[in-house]
């Protein structure tokens, strides 16, 4: 999901609770806060020696231990207000991928992608997922679909990459 799409979704559902599902049937606690919004520029070199760059928006979610008994989720209107304030201070690039950074005692901290947005009468639920790592230079490394599935390592010694 793009950052702009997320903001439009919040605008369209302003009177709902905003919930994040980080694993099937596992929600970020109602005691969560948006603690940071990152405008990130990534400059990379892959294992085939190709350079790339792109931008992302990362929204950090944190569960406050002082509010662990909270049962009221943040509203989409409040989240929109936070993000609009951020955008005035440090403009977000609306056509970038948005990710949500989250972790707790039972789930490793990760940057999660929006897999699906689901609405019901009271809530907007963002179903998040982890994207697996991948070899970005499959042609250079000689990795076919079959090889990629059979092996976790894409770059073998002597194939000219890594």
PDB file of C-alpha atoms in Angstrom, residues 10-11 15 20 24 26 28 41 49 52 58 69 73 82 120 125 129-130 133 135-137 139 144 154 159:
ATOM      1  CA  UNK A  10      -8.032   6.999   6.981  1.00  0.00           C
ATOM      2  CA  UNK A  11      -9.984   9.965   5.560  1.00  0.00           C
ATOM      3  CA  UNK A  15     -15.097   7.423  12.720  1.00  0.00           C
ATOM      4  CA  UNK A  20      -3.329  -3.593  13.110  1.00  0.00           C
ATOM      5  CA  UNK A  24      -3.474 -13.973  11.869  1.00  0.00           C
ATOM      6  CA  UNK A  26      -3.184 -11.227  16.627  1.00  0.00           C
ATOM      7  CA  UNK A  28      -1.373  -4.807  18.146  1.00  0.00           C
ATOM      8  CA  UNK A  41      15.657   6.838   1.347  1.00  0.00           C
ATOM      9  CA  UNK A  49      26.577  -5.446  -8.118  1.00  0.00           C
ATOM     10  CA  UNK A  52      19.172   0.866  -6.738  1.00  0.00           C
ATOM     11  CA  UNK A  58       7.776   3.656   8.017  1.00  0.00           C
ATOM     12  CA  UNK A  69      -5.355  -2.312  30.289  1.00  0.00           C
ATOM     13  CA  UNK A  73      -8.135   1.581  20.043  1.00  0.00           C
ATOM     14  CA  UNK A  82      -0.828  12.673  13.768  1.00  0.00           C
ATOM     15  CA  UNK A 120     -16.456  -3.382   9.367  1.00  0.00           C
ATOM     16  CA  UNK A 125      -8.182  -3.331  10.263  1.00  0.00           C
ATOM     17  CA  UNK A 129       2.687  -9.287   6.744  1.00  0.00           C
ATOM     18  CA  UNK A 130       6.415  -9.823   6.588  1.00  0.00           C
ATOM     19  CA  UNK A 133      14.167 -11.717   1.652  1.00  0.00           C
ATOM     20  CA  UNK A 135      17.980 -12.611  -4.323  1.00  0.00           C
ATOM     21  CA  UNK A 136      17.563  -9.560  -6.552  1.00  0.00           C
ATOM     22  CA  UNK A 137      20.168 -10.670  -9.101  1.00  0.00           C
ATOM     23  CA  UNK A 139      19.968 -13.879 -13.607  1.00  0.00           C
ATOM     24  CA  UNK A 144      15.901 -20.102 -11.559  1.00  0.00           C
ATOM     25  CA  UNK A 154      21.137 -17.631  -4.083  1.00  0.00           C
ATOM     26  CA  UNK A 159      29.127 -17.819  -9.949  1.00  0.00           C
TER      27      UNK A 159
END
